[in-house]
PDB file of C-alpha atoms and ligand atoms in Angstrom:
ATOM      1  CA  MET A   1       9.249  11.432  -8.859  1.00 73.00           C
ATOM      2  CA  SER A   2      13.014  11.143  -8.482  1.00 80.00           C
ATOM      3  CA  ASP A   3      13.355  11.694  -4.719  1.00 94.00           C
ATOM      4  CA  CYS A   4      10.393   9.519  -3.710  1.00 98.00           C
ATOM      5  CA  LEU A   5      11.262   6.295  -1.850  1.00 98.00           C
ATOM      6  CA  PHE A   6       8.222   4.395  -3.100  1.00 98.00           C
ATOM      7  CA  CYS A   7       8.856   5.473  -6.717  1.00 98.00           C
ATOM      8  CA  LYS A   8      12.333   3.994  -6.241  1.00 98.00           C
ATOM      9  CA  ILE A   9      10.763   0.771  -4.949  1.00 98.00           C
ATOM     10  CA  VAL A  10       8.490   0.673  -8.034  1.00 98.00           C
ATOM     11  CA  ALA A  11      11.557   1.175 -10.255  1.00 98.00           C
ATOM     12  CA  GLY A  12      13.495  -1.538  -8.395  1.00 97.00           C
ATOM     13  CA  GLU A  13      16.162   0.980  -7.331  1.00 97.00           C
ATOM     14  CA  VAL A  14      15.376   0.291  -3.666  1.00 98.00           C
ATOM     15  CA  PRO A  15      14.821  -3.346  -2.645  1.00 98.00           C
ATOM     16  CA  SER A  16      11.490  -4.519  -1.286  1.00 98.00           C
ATOM     17  CA  ASP A  17       9.847  -7.799  -0.392  1.00 98.00           C
ATOM     18  CA  ARG A  18       7.239  -7.868  -3.176  1.00 98.00           C
ATOM     19  CA  VAL A  19       4.242 -10.154  -2.840  1.00 98.00           C
ATOM     20  CA  TYR A  20       2.246  -8.964  -5.885  1.00 98.00           C
ATOM     21  CA  GLU A  21       2.558  -6.635  -8.857  1.00 98.00           C
ATOM     22  CA  ASP A  22       0.688  -5.817 -12.037  1.00 98.00           C
ATOM     23  CA  ASP A  23       0.605  -3.016 -14.587  1.00 98.00           C
ATOM     24  CA  GLN A  24      -0.990  -0.596 -12.100  1.00 98.00           C
ATOM     25  CA  VAL A  25       0.278  -1.468  -8.611  1.00 98.00           C
ATOM     26  CA  VAL A  26       3.115  -2.938  -6.580  1.00 98.00           C
ATOM     27  CA  VAL A  27       2.495  -4.664  -3.230  1.00 98.00           C
ATOM     28  CA  PHE A  28       5.281  -5.296  -0.723  1.00 98.00           C
ATOM     29  CA  LYS A  29       5.816  -6.045   2.960  1.00 98.00           C
ATOM     30  CA  ASP A  30       6.101  -3.077   5.311  1.00 98.00           C
ATOM     31  CA  ILE A  31       9.677  -2.833   6.595  1.00 98.00           C
ATOM     32  CA  ASN A  32       8.423  -2.162  10.146  1.00 97.00           C
ATOM     33  CA  PRO A  33       5.353  -4.394  10.445  1.00 96.00           C
ATOM     34  CA  LYS A  34       2.680  -3.420  12.973  1.00 94.00           C
ATOM     35  CA  ALA A  35       0.973  -6.815  12.732  1.00 94.00           C
ATOM     36  CA  LYS A  36       1.776 -10.363  11.608  1.00 95.00           C
ATOM     37  CA  VAL A  37       0.748  -9.387   8.090  1.00 97.00           C
ATOM     38  CA  HIS A  38       1.456  -5.791   7.066  1.00 97.00           C
ATOM     39  CA  LEU A  39       1.473  -5.035   3.344  1.00 98.00           C
ATOM     40  CA  LEU A  40       1.622  -1.757   1.444  1.00 98.00           C
ATOM     41  CA  VAL A  41      -0.320  -1.410  -1.806  1.00 99.00           C
ATOM     42  CA  ILE A  42       1.015   1.420  -3.956  1.00 98.00           C
ATOM     43  CA  PRO A  43       0.241   2.709  -7.457  1.00 98.00           C
ATOM     44  CA  ARG A  44       3.068   2.623  -9.993  1.00 98.00           C
ATOM     45  CA  ILE A  45       2.365   6.270 -10.791  1.00 98.00           C
ATOM     46  CA  HIS A  46       3.350   8.911  -8.255  1.00 98.00           C
ATOM     47  CA  LEU A  47       0.372  10.297  -6.366  1.00 98.00           C
ATOM     48  CA  ALA A  48       1.337  11.982  -3.098  1.00 98.00           C
ATOM     49  CA  SER A  49      -1.830  11.114  -1.194  1.00 98.00           C
ATOM     50  CA  LEU A  50      -5.611  10.832  -1.459  1.00 98.00           C
ATOM     51  CA  GLU A  51      -5.526  14.630  -1.883  1.00 98.00           C
ATOM     52  CA  ASP A  52      -4.042  14.137  -5.379  1.00 98.00           C
ATOM     53  CA  LEU A  53      -6.855  11.966  -6.706  1.00 98.00           C
ATOM     54  CA  GLN A  54      -8.738  13.089  -9.805  1.00 98.00           C
ATOM     55  CA  PRO A  55     -11.634  11.417 -11.651  1.00 98.00           C
ATOM     56  CA  GLN A  56      -9.091   9.849 -14.023  1.00 98.00           C
ATOM     57  CA  HIS A  57      -7.788   7.796 -11.082  1.00 98.00           C
ATOM     58  CA  ASP A  58     -11.138   6.220 -10.220  1.00 98.00           C
ATOM     59  CA  GLN A  59     -10.356   2.951 -11.970  1.00 98.00           C
ATOM     60  CA  LEU A  60      -6.929   2.740 -10.300  1.00 98.00           C
ATOM     61  CA  ILE A  61      -8.365   3.282  -6.823  1.00 98.00           C
ATOM     62  CA  ALA A  62     -11.118   0.752  -7.433  1.00 98.00           C
ATOM     63  CA  HIS A  63      -8.479  -1.725  -8.577  1.00 98.00           C
ATOM     64  CA  MET A  64      -6.407  -1.129  -5.416  1.00 98.00           C
ATOM     65  CA  MET A  65      -9.429  -1.583  -3.149  1.00 98.00           C
ATOM     66  CA  ARG A  66     -10.672  -4.686  -4.932  1.00 98.00           C
ATOM     67  CA  LEU A  67      -7.218  -6.224  -4.659  1.00 98.00           C
ATOM     68  CA  LEU A  68      -7.250  -6.091  -0.835  1.00 98.00           C
ATOM     69  CA  PRO A  69      -9.509  -9.099  -0.058  1.00 98.00           C
ATOM     70  CA  ARG A  70      -7.576 -11.198  -2.550  1.00 98.00           C
ATOM     71  CA  LEU A  71      -4.222 -10.243  -1.008  1.00 98.00           C
ATOM     72  CA  ALA A  72      -5.608 -10.882   2.482  1.00 98.00           C
ATOM     73  CA  ARG A  73      -6.780 -14.368   1.484  1.00 98.00           C
ATOM     74  CA  GLU A  74      -3.397 -15.129  -0.081  1.00 97.00           C
ATOM     75  CA  GLN A  75      -1.748 -14.100   3.216  1.00 97.00           C
ATOM     76  CA  GLY A  76      -4.000 -16.511   5.115  1.00 96.00           C
ATOM     77  CA  LEU A  77      -6.190 -13.823   6.678  1.00 96.00           C
ATOM     78  CA  GLU A  78      -9.448 -15.726   6.505  1.00 90.00           C
ATOM     79  CA  GLY A  79     -11.042 -13.857   9.420  1.00 91.00           C
ATOM     80  CA  GLY A  80     -10.667 -10.352   8.011  1.00 95.00           C
ATOM     81  CA  PHE A  81      -8.173  -7.535   7.786  1.00 97.00           C
ATOM     82  CA  ARG A  82      -7.700  -3.817   8.429  1.00 97.00           C
ATOM     83  CA  THR A  83      -7.046  -1.129   5.828  1.00 98.00           C
ATOM     84  CA  ILE A  84      -5.484   2.208   6.768  1.00 98.00           C
ATOM     85  CA  VAL A  85      -4.713   5.184   4.542  1.00 98.00           C
ATOM     86  CA  ASN A  86      -2.866   7.952   6.366  1.00 98.00           C
ATOM     87  CA  THR A  87      -3.357  11.296   4.617  1.00 98.00           C
ATOM     88  CA  GLY A  88      -1.220  14.364   5.296  1.00 98.00           C
ATOM     89  CA  ARG A  89       1.115  15.005   8.211  1.00 98.00           C
ATOM     90  CA  GLY A  90      -1.867  15.536  10.496  1.00 98.00           C
ATOM     91  CA  GLY A  91      -3.106  12.082   9.487  1.00 98.00           C
ATOM     92  CA  GLY A  92       0.200  10.434  10.299  1.00 97.00           C
ATOM     93  CA  GLN A  93       1.430  10.155   6.704  1.00 98.00           C
ATOM     94  CA  VAL A  94       5.237   9.874   6.548  1.00 98.00           C
ATOM     95  CA  ILE A  95       5.809   8.687   2.965  1.00 98.00           C
ATOM     96  CA  PHE A  96       4.167  10.976   0.422  1.00 98.00           C
ATOM     97  CA  HIS A  97       3.447   8.361  -2.230  1.00 98.00           C
ATOM     98  CA  LEU A  98      -0.106   7.076  -1.856  1.00 98.00           C
ATOM     99  CA  HIS A  99      -0.273   3.693  -0.120  1.00 98.00           C
ATOM    100  CA  LEU A 100      -2.888   1.458   1.420  1.00 98.00           C
ATOM    101  CA  HIS A 101      -1.827  -0.394   4.566  1.00 98.00           C
ATOM    102  CA  LEU A 102      -3.225  -3.931   4.738  1.00 98.00           C
ATOM    103  CA  LEU A 103      -2.910  -5.352   8.261  1.00 97.00           C
ATOM    104  CA  GLY A 104      -4.000  -8.628   9.754  1.00 96.00           C
ATOM    105  CA  GLY A 105      -3.207 -11.442  12.106  1.00 94.00           C
ATOM    106  CA  PRO A 106      -3.997 -12.663  15.607  1.00 87.00           C
ATOM    107  CA  ASP A 107      -2.469  -9.653  17.375  1.00 73.00           C
ATOM    108  CA  LEU A 108      -4.406  -7.070  15.375  1.00 79.00           C
ATOM    109  CA  ARG A 109      -6.993  -6.324  18.047  1.00 66.00           C
ATOM    110  CA  THR A 110      -4.297  -4.908  20.320  1.00 58.00           C
ATOM    111  CA  PHE A 111      -3.460  -2.116  17.847  1.00 52.00           C
TER     112      PHE A 111
HETATM  113  P1  LIG B   1       2.707   6.167   6.476  1.00 76.10           P
HETATM  114  O1  LIG B   1       2.917   6.603   7.902  1.00 76.10           O
HETATM  115  O2  LIG B   1       1.270   5.842   6.182  1.00 76.10           O
HETATM  116  O3  LIG B   1       3.295   7.154   5.490  1.00 76.10           O
HETATM  117  O4  LIG B   1       3.448   4.784   6.350  1.00 76.10           O
HETATM  118  C1  LIG B   1       4.678   4.590   5.736  1.00 76.10           C
HETATM  119  C2  LIG B   1       5.045   3.157   5.957  1.00 76.10           C
HETATM  120  O5  LIG B   1       6.123   2.847   5.093  1.00 76.10           O
HETATM  121  C3  LIG B   1       5.490   2.810   7.375  1.00 76.10           C
HETATM  122  O6  LIG B   1       4.641   1.790   7.903  1.00 76.10           O
HETATM  123  C4  LIG B   1       6.932   2.330   7.190  1.00 76.10           C
HETATM  124  O7  LIG B   1       7.277   1.266   8.051  1.00 76.10           O
HETATM  125  C5  LIG B   1       6.937   1.910   5.734  1.00 76.10           C
HETATM  126  N1  LIG B   1       8.232   1.941   5.070  1.00 76.10           N
HETATM  127  C6  LIG B   1       9.146   2.934   5.082  1.00 76.10           C
HETATM  128  N2  LIG B   1      10.205   2.623   4.322  1.00 76.10           N
HETATM  129  C7  LIG B   1       9.963   1.395   3.804  1.00 76.10           C
HETATM  130  C8  LIG B   1      10.675   0.518   2.926  1.00 76.10           C
HETATM  131  N3  LIG B   1      11.878   0.850   2.425  1.00 76.10           N
HETATM  132  N4  LIG B   1      10.128  -0.666   2.621  1.00 76.10           N
HETATM  133  C9  LIG B   1       8.928  -1.024   3.124  1.00 76.10           C
HETATM  134  N5  LIG B   1       8.182  -0.234   3.926  1.00 76.10           N
HETATM  135  C10 LIG B   1       8.694   0.950   4.274  1.00 76.10           C
HETATM  136 ZN1  LIG B   2       6.430   8.307  -5.617  1.00 76.10          ZN
END
């Protein structure tokens, strides 16, 4: 989608601090971190939100979810992490390209 910020990040047209990528997803640091570790996991394909998901995306979503513990470990989050998916304006979603927030660190309990 041409006017989507996260599609531009996938395409490399907008810079990001990438920590992981594969053929299905890109993972980068949130520009305004809410915790010591704050990553965004996004699909390479444009899906606006969870509302867009179809059965054909089941494997992609499973891949994104299964990636989270591995990313958390690689970030040194041995004690656990938090996953947030804001959906729709009423859910606090600002960027309409599906993304999983992965948060962790010592200050997490205060959020
Ligand atoms: P949400 O409210 O779930 O749509 O979250 C969007 C997130 O994207 C926020 O946490 C922002 O800080 C983050 N964000 C916005 N622009 C960028 C960017 N260029 N690079 C990295 N993260 C971004
Ligand atoms: Zn997009």
